[in-house]
Coordinates of N, CA and C in Angstrom, one line a residue:
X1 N -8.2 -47.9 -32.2 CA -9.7 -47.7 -32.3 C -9.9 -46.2 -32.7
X2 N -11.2 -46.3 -33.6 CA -11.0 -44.6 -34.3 C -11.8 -43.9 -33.2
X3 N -11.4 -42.6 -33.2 CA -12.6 -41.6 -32.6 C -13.2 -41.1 -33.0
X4 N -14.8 -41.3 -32.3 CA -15.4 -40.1 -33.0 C -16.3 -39.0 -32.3
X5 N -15.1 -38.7 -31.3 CA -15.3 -37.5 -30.8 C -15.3 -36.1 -31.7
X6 N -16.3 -35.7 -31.8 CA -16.0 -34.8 -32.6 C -15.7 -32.9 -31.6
X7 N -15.2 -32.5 -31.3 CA -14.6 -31.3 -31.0 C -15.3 -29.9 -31.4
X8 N -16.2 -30.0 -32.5 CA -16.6 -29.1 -33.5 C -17.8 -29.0 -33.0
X9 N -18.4 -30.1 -32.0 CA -20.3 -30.0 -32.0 C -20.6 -29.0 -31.2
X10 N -19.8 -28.1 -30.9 CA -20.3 -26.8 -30.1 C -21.4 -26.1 -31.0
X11 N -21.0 -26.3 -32.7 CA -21.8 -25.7 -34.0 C -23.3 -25.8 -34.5
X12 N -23.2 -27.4 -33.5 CA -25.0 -28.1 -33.7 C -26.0 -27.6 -32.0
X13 N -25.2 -26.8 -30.9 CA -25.6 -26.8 -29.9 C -26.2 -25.3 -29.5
X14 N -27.0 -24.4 -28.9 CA -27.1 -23.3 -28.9 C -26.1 -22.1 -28.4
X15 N -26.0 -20.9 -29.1 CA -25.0 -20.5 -28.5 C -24.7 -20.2 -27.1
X16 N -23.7 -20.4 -26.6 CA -23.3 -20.1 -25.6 C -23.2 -21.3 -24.3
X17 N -23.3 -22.4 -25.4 CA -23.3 -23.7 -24.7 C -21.9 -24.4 -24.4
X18 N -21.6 -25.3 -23.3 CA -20.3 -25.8 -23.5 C -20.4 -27.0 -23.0
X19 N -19.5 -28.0 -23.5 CA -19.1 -29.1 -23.4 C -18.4 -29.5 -21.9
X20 N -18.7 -30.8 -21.3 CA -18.1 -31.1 -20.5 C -18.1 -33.0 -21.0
X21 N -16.4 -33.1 -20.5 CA -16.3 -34.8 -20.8 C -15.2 -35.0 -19.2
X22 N -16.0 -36.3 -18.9 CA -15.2 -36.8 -17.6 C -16.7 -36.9 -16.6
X23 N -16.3 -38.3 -16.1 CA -17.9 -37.8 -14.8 C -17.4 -36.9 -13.9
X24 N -16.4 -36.3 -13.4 CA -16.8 -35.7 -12.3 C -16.3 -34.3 -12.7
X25 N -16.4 -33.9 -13.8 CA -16.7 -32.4 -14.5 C -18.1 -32.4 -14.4
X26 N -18.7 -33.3 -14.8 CA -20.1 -33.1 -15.4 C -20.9 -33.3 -13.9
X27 N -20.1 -34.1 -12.9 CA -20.8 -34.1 -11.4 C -20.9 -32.6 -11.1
X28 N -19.2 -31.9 -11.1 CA -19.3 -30.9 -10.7 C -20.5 -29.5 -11.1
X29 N -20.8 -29.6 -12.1 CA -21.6 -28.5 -13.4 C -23.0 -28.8 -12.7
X30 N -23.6 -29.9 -12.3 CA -24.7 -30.6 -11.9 C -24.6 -29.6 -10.4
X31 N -23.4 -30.0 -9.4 CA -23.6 -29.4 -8.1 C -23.9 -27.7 -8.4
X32 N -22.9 -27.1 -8.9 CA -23.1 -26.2 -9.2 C -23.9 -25.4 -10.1
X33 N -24.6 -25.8 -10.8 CA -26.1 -25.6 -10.9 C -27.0 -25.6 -10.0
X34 N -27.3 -26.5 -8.9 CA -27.7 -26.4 -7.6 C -27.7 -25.5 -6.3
X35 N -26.1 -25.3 -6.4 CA -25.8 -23.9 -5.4 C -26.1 -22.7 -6.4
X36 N -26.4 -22.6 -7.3 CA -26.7 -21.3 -8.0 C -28.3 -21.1 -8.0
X37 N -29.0 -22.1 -8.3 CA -30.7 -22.0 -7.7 C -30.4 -21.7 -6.1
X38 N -29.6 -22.2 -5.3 CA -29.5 -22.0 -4.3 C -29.8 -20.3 -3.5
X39 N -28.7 -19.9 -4.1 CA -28.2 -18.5 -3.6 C -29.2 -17.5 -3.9
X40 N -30.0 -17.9 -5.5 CA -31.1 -17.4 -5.8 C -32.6 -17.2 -4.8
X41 N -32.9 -18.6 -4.6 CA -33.9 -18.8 -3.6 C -33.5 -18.5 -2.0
X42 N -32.5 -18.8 -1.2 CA -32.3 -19.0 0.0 C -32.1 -17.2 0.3
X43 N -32.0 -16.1 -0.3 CA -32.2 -14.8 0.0 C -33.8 -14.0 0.1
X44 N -34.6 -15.2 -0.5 CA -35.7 -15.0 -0.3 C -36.6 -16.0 0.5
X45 N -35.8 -16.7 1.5 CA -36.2 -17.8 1.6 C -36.8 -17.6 3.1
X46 N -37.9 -18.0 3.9 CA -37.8 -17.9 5.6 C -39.0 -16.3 5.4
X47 N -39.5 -16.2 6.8 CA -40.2 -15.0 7.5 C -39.7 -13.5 7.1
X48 N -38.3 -13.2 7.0 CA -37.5 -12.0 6.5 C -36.8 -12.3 5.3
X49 N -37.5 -13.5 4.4 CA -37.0 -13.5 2.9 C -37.2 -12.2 2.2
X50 N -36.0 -11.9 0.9 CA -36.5 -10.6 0.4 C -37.4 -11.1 -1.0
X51 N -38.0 -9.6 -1.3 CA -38.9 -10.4 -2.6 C -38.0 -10.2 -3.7
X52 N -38.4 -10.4 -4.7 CA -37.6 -10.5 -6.4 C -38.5 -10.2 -7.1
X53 N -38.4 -9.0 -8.1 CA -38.4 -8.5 -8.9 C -38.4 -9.4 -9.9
X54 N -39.4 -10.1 -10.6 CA -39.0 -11.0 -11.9 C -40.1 -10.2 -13.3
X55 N -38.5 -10.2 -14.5 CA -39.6 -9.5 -15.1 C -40.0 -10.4 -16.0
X56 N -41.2 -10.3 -16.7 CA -41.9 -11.7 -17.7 C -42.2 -11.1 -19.0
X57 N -42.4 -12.0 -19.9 CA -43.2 -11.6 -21.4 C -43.5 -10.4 -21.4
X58 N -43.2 -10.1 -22.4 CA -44.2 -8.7 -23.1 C -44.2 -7.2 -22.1
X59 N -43.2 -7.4 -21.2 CA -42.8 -5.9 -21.0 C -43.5 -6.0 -19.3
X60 N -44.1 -7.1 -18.6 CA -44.5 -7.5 -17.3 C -44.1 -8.1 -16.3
X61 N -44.0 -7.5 -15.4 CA -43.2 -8.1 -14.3 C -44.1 -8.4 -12.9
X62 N -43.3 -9.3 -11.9 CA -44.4 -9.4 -10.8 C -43.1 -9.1 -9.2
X63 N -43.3 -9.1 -8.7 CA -42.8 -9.0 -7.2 C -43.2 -10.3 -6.1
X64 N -42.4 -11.1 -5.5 CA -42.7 -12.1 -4.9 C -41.6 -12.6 -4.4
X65 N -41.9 -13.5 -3.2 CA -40.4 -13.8 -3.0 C -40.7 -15.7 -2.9
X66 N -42.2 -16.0 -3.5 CA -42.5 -17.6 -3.7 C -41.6 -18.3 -4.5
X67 N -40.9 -19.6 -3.8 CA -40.2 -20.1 -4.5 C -40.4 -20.9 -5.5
X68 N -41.1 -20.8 -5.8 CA -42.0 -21.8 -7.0 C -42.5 -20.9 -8.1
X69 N -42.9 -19.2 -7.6 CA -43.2 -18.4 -8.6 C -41.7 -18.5 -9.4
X70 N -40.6 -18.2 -8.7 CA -39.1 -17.7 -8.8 C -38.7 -18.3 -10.2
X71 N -39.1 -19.6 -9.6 CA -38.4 -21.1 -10.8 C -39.0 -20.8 -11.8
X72 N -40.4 -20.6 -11.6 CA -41.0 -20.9 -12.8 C -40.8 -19.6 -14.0
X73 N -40.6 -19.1 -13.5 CA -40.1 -17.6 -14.2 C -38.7 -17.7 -14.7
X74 N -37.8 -18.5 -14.5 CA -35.9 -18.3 -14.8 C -36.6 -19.2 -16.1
X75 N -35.1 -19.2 -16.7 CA -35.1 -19.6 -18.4 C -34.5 -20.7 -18.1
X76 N -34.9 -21.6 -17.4 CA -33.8 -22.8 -17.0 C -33.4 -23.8 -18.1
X77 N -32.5 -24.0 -18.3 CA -31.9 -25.1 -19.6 C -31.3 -26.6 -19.3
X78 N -30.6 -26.3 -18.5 CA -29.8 -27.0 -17.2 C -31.1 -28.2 -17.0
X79 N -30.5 -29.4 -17.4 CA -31.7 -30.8 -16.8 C -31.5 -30.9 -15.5
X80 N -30.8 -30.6 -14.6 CA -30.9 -30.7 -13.1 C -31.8 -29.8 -12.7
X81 N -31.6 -28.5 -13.0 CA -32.3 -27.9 -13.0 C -34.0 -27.5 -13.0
X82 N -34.1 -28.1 -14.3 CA -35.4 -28.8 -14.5 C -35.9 -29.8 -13.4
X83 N -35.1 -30.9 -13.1 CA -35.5 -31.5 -12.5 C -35.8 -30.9 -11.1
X84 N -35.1 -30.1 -10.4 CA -35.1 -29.6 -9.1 C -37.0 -29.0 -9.3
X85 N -36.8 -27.9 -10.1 CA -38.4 -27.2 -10.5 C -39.1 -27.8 -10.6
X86 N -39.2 -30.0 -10.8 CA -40.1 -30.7 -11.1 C -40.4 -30.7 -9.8
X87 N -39.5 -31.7 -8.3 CA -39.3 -31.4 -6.9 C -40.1 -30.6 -6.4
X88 N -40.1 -29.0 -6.6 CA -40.3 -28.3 -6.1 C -41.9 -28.1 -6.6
X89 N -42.3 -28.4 -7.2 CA -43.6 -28.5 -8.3 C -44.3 -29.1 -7.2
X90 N -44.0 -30.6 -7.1 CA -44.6 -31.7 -6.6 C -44.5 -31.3 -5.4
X91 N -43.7 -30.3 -4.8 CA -43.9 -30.4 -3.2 C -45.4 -29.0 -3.3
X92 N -45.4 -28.8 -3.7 CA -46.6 -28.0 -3.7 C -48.2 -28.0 -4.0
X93 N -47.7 -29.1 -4.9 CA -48.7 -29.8 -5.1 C -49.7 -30.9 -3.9
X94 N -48.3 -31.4 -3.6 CA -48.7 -32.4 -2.1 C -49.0 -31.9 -1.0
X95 N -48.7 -31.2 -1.1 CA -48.1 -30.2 0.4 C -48.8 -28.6 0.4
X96 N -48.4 -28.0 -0.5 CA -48.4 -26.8 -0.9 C -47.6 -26.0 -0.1
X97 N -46.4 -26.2 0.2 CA -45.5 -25.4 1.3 C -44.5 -26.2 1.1
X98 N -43.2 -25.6 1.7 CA -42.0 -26.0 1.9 C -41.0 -25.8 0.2
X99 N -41.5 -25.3 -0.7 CA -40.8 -25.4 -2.2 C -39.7 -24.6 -2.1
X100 N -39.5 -23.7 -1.4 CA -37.8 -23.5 -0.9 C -37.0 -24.3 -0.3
X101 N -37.8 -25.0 1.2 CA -36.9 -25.9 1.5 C -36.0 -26.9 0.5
X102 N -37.1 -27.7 -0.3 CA -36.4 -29.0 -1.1 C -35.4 -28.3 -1.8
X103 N -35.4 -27.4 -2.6 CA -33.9 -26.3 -3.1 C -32.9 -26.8 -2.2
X104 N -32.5 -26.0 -0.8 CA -32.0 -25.5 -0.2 C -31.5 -27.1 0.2
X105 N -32.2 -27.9 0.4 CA -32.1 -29.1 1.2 C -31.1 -30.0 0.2
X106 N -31.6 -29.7 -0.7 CA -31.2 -30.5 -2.2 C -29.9 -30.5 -2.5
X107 N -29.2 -28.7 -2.4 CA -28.4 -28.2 -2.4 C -27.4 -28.9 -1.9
X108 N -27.5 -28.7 -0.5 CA -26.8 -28.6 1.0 C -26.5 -30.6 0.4
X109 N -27.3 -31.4 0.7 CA -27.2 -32.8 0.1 C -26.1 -33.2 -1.0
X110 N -26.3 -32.9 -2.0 CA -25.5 -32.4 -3.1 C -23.9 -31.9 -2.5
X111 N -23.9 -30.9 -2.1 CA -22.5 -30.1 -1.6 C -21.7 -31.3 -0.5
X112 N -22.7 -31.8 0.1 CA -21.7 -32.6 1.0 C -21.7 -33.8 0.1
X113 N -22.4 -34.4 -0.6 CA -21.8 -35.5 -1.3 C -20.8 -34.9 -1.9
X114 N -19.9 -34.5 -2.7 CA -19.3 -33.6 -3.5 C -18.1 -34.1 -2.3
X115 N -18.2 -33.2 -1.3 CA -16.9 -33.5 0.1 C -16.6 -35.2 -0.2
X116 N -17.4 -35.7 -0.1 CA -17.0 -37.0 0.2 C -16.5 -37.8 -0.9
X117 N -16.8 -37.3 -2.4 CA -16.0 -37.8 -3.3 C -14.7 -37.6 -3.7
X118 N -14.6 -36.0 -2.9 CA -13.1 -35.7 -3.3 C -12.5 -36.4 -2.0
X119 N -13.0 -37.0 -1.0 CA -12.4 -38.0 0.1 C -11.8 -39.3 -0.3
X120 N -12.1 -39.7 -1.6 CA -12.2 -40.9 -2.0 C -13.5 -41.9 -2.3
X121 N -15.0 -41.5 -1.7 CA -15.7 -42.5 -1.7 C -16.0 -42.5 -3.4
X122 N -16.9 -44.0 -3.0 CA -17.1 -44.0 -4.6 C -18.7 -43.6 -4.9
X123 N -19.5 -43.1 -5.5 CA -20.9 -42.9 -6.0 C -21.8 -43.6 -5.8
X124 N -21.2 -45.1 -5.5 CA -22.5 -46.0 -5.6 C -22.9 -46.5 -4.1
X125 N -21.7 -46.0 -3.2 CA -21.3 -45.5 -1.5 C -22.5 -44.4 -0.7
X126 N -22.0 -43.2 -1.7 CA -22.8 -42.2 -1.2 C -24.2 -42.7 -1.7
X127 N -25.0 -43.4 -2.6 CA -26.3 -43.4 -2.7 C -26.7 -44.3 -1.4
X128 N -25.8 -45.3 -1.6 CA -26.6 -46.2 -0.5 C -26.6 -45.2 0.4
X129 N -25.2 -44.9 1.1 CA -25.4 -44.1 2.6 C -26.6 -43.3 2.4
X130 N -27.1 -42.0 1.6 CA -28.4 -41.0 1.8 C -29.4 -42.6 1.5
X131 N -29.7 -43.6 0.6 CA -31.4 -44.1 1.0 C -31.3 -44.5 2.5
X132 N -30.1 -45.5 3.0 CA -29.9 -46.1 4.3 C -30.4 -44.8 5.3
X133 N -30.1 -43.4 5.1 CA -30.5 -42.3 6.0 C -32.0 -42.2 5.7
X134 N -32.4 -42.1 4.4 CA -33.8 -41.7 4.2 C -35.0 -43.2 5.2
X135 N -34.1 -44.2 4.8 CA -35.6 -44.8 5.8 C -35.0 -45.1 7.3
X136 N -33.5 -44.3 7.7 CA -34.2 -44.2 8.8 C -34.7 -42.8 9.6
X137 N -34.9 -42.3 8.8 CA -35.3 -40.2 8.9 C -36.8 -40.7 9.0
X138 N -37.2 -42.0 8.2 CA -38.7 -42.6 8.1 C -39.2 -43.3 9.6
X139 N -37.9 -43.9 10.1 CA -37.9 -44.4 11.4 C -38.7 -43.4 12.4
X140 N -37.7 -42.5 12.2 CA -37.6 -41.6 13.5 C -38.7 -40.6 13.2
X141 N -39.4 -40.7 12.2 CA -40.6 -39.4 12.3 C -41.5 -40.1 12.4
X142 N -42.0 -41.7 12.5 CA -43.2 -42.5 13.1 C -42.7 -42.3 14.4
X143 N -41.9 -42.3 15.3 CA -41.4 -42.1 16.8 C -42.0 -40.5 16.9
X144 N -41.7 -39.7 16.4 CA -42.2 -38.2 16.9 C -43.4 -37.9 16.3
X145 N -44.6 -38.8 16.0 CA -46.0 -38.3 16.1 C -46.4 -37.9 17.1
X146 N -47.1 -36.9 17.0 CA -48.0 -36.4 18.6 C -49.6 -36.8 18.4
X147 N -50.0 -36.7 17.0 CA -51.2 -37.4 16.7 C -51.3 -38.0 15.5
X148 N -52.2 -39.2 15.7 CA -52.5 -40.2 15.0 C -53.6 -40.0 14.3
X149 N -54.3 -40.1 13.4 CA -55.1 -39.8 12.8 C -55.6 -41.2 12.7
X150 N -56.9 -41.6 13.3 CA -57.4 -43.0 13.5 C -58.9 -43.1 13.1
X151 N -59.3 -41.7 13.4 CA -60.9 -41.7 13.2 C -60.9 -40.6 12.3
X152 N -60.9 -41.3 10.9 CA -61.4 -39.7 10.0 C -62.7 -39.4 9.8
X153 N -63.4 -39.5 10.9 CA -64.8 -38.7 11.1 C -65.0 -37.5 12.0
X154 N -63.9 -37.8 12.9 CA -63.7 -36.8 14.0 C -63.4 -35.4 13.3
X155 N -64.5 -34.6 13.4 CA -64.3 -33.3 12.5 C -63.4 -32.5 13.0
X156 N -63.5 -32.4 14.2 CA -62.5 -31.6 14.7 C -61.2 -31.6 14.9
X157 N -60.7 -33.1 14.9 CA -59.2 -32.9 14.2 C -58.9 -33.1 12.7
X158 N -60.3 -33.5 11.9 CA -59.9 -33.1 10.6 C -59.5 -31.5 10.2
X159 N -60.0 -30.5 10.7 CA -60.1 -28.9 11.1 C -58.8 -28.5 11.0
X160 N -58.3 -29.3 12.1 CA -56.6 -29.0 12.3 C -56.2 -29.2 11.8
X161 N -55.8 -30.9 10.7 CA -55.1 -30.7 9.8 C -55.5 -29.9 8.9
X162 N -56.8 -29.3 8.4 CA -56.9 -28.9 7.5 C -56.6 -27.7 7.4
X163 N -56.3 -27.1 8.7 CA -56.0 -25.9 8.8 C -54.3 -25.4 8.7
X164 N -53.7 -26.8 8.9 CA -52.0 -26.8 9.0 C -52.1 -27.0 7.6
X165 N -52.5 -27.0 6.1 CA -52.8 -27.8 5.0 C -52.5 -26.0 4.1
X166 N -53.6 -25.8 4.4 CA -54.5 -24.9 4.0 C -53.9 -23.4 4.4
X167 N -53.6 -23.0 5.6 CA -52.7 -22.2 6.3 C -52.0 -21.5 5.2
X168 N -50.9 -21.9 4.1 CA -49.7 -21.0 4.1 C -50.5 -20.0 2.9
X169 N -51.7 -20.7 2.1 CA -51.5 -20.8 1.0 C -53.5 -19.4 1.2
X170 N -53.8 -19.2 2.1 CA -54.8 -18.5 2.5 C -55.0 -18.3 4.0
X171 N -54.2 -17.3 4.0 CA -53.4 -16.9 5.4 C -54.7 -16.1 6.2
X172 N -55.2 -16.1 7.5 CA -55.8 -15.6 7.6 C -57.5 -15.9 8.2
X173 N -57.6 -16.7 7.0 CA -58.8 -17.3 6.2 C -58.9 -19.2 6.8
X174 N -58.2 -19.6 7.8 CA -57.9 -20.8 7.9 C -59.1 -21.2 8.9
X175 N -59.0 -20.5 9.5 CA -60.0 -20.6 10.8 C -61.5 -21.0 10.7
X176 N -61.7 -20.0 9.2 CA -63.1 -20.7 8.6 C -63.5 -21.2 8.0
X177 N -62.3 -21.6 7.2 CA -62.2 -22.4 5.5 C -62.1 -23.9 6.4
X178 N -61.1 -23.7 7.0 CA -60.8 -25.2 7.6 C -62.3 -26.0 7.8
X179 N -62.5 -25.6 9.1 CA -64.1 -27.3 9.2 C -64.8 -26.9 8.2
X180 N -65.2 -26.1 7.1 CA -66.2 -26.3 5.7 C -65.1 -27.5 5.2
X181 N -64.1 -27.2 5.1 CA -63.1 -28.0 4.6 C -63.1 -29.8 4.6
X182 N -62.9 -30.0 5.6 CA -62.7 -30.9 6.3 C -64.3 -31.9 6.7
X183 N -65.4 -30.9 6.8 CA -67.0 -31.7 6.8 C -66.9 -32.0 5.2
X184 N -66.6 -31.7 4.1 CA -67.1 -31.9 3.0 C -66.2 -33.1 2.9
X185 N -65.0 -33.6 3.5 CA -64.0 -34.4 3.1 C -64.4 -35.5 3.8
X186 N -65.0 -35.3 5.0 CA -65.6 -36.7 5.8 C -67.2 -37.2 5.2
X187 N -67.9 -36.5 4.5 CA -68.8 -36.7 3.8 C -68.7 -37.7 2.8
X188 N -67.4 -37.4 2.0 CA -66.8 -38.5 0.9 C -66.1 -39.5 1.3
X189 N -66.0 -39.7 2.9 CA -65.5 -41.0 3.6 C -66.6 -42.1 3.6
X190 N -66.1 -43.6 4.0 CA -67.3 -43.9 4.4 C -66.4 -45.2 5.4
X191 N -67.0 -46.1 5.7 CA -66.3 -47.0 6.7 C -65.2 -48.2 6.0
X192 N -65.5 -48.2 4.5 CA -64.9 -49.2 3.9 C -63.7 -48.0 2.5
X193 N -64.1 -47.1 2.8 CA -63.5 -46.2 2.1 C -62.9 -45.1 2.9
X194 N -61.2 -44.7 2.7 CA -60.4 -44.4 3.9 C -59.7 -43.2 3.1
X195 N -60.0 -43.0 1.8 CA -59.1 -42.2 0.7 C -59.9 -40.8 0.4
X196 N -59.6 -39.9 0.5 CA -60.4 -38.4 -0.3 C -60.0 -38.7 -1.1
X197 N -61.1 -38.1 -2.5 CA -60.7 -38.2 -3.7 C -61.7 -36.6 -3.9
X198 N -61.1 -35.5 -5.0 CA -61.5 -34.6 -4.8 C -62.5 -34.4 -6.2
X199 N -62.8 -35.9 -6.7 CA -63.7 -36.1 -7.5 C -65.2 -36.0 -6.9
X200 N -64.9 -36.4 -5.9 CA -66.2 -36.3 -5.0 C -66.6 -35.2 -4.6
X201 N -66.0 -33.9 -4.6 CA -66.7 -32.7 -4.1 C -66.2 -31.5 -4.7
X202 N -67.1 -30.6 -5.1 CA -67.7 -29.6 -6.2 C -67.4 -28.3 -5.5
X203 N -66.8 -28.0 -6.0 CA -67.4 -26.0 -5.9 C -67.8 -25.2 -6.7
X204 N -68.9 -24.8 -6.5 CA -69.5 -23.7 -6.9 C -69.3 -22.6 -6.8
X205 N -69.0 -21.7 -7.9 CA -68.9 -19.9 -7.2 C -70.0 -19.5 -7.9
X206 N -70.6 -18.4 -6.8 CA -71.7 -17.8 -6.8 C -70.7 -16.6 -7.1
X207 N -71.6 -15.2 -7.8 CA -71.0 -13.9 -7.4 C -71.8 -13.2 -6.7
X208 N -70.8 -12.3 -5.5 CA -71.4 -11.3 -5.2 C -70.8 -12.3 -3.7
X209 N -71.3 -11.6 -2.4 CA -71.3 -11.7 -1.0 C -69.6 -12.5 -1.2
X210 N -69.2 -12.6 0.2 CA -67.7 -12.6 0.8 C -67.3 -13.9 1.3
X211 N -66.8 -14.0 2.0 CA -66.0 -15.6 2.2 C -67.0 -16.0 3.6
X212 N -67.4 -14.7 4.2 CA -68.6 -15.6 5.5 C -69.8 -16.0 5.0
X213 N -69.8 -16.4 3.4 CA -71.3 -16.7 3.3 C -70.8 -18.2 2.4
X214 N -69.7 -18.8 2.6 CA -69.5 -20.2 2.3 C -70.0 -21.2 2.9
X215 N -71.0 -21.7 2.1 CA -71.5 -23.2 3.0 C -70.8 -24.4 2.1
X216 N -71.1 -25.0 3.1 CA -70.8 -26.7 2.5 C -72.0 -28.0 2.6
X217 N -72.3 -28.1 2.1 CA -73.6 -28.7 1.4 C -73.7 -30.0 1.1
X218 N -74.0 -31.0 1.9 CA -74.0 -32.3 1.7 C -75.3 -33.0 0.6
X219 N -74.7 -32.4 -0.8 CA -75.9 -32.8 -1.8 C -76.0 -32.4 -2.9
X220 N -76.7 -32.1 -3.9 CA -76.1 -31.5 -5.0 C -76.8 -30.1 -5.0
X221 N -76.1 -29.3 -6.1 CA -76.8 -27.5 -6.3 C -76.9 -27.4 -7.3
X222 N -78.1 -26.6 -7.4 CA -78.7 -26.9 -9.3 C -78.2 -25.2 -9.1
X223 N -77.9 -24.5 -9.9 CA -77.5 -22.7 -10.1 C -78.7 -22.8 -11.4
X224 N -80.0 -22.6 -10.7 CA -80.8 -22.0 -11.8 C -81.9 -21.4 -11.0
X225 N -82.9 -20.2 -11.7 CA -84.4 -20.2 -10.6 C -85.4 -20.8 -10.9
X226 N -86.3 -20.8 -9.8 CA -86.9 -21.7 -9.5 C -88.2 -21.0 -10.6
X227 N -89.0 -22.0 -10.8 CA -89.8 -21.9 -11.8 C -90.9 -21.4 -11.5
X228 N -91.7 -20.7 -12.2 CA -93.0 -19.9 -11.8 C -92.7 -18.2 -11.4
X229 N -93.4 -17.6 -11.4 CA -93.6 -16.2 -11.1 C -93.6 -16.0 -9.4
X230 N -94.2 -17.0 -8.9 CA -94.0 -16.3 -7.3 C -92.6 -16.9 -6.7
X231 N -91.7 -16.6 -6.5 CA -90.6 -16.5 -5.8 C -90.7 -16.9 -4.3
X232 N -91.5 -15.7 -3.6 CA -91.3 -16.0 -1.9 C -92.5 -15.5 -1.9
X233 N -93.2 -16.4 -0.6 CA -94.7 -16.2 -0.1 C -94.4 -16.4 1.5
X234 N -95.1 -15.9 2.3 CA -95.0 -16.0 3.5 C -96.3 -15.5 4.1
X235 N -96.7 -16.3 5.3 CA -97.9 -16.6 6.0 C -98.3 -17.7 5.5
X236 N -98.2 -18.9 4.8 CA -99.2 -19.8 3.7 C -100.2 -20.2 4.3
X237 N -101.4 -20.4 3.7 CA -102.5 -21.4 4.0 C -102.1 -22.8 3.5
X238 N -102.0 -23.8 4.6 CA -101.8 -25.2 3.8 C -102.6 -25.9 4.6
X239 N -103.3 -26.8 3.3 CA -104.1 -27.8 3.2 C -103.7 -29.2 3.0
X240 N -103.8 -30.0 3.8 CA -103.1 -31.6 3.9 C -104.3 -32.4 3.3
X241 N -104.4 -33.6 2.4 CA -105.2 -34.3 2.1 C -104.5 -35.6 2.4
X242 N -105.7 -36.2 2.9 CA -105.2 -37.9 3.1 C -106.1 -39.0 2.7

């Protein structure tokens, strides 16, 4: 049978690219891509993470040690790679927290499958074993609820999650943001409707005054003034006709 491997296509690929043939070259290049985001993120990773220096376009740089700034800033080429930064995308999106862990977690996942292939198992072994673990890691975190979320009208524990939500990402600020938060989200509940949808609720930014003068407003807000020359009157005479 002819080949048509060709040996030469390094010349159609960008420089500095290389070829891998065999699956467990190309497993290996995959893991190791992973421990290398790894080592990256995990020194900035935790309460005494250090920050990074990343520099960007046009002669600008920023300082951070967010793992989601980090990614999004490397020149990544590597499709695992990509894929991990999609991961990490989505956990912040959902969540807004933890985008170092999934790296780090991903990693560590990856490294030990890796052990177990050079043991002999086979690939289609290790997938079942991690989903078989993932539903039961699903088991065991419905066993360790401490609370149930049963009444989403109860403002006051909507507050708290809103405030465990909300917390990493406006530090500080949680204490007050939270119940505006959380009244505007039970407002868009109703008894036959169990879903936020953030179609349902508006913000407005005014300028000028600080974060203690946020309300939340069950209704609509027109940003225009009010019509006519007198503004504000006080003492009024009023007259009732019936």
């Amino acid at each position: 049978m002819k080949n048509y491997k060709n040996f030469n296509s390094l010349s159609i690929l960008d420089e500095g690219s290389r070829l891998f043939f065999g699956f467990e070259n190309v497993l290996l290049k995959n893991i190791e891509t992973c421990n290398f985001l790894k080592e990256i993120i995990s020194t900035s990773y935790g309460p005494e993470g250090m920050n990074k220096l990343i520099a960007l376009d046009a002669g600008k740089s920023i300082i951070s040690n967010n793992s989601l700034d980090i990614l999004k800033n490397l020149d990544l080429i590597h499709p695992i790679s990509k894929l991990i930064l999609y991961f990490s995308a989505s956990q912040e999106i959902n969540l807004g927290d933890s985008t170092g862990f999934i790296i780090l977690f991903v990693s560590e996942l990856l490294k030990q499958a890796f052990d177990l292939l050079k043991e002999g198992y086979h690939i289609s072994e290790i997938i079942d074993g991690f989903s078989e673990a993932g539903k039961l890691t699903l088991d065991l975190i419905e066993t360790l609820n401490t609370v149930r979320l049963t009444d989403f009208f109860n403002l006051k524990i909507m507050s708290s999650l809103m405030s465990l939500i909300i917390g990493k990402s406006i530090q500080g600020l949680e204490n007050f943001l939270a119940p505006q938060i959380a009244y505007a989200c039970t407002k868009t509940l109703s008894s036959s409707k169990k879903k936020i949808s953030v179609n349902d609720i508006r913000v407005i930014k005014v300028l000028g005054g600080s974060f203690e003068q946020i309300k939340t407003i069950n209704g609509t807000i027109v940003l225009r003034d009010t019509e006519g020359r007198i503004k504000k009157k006080k003492k009024n005479n009023f007259l009732i006709f019936f």
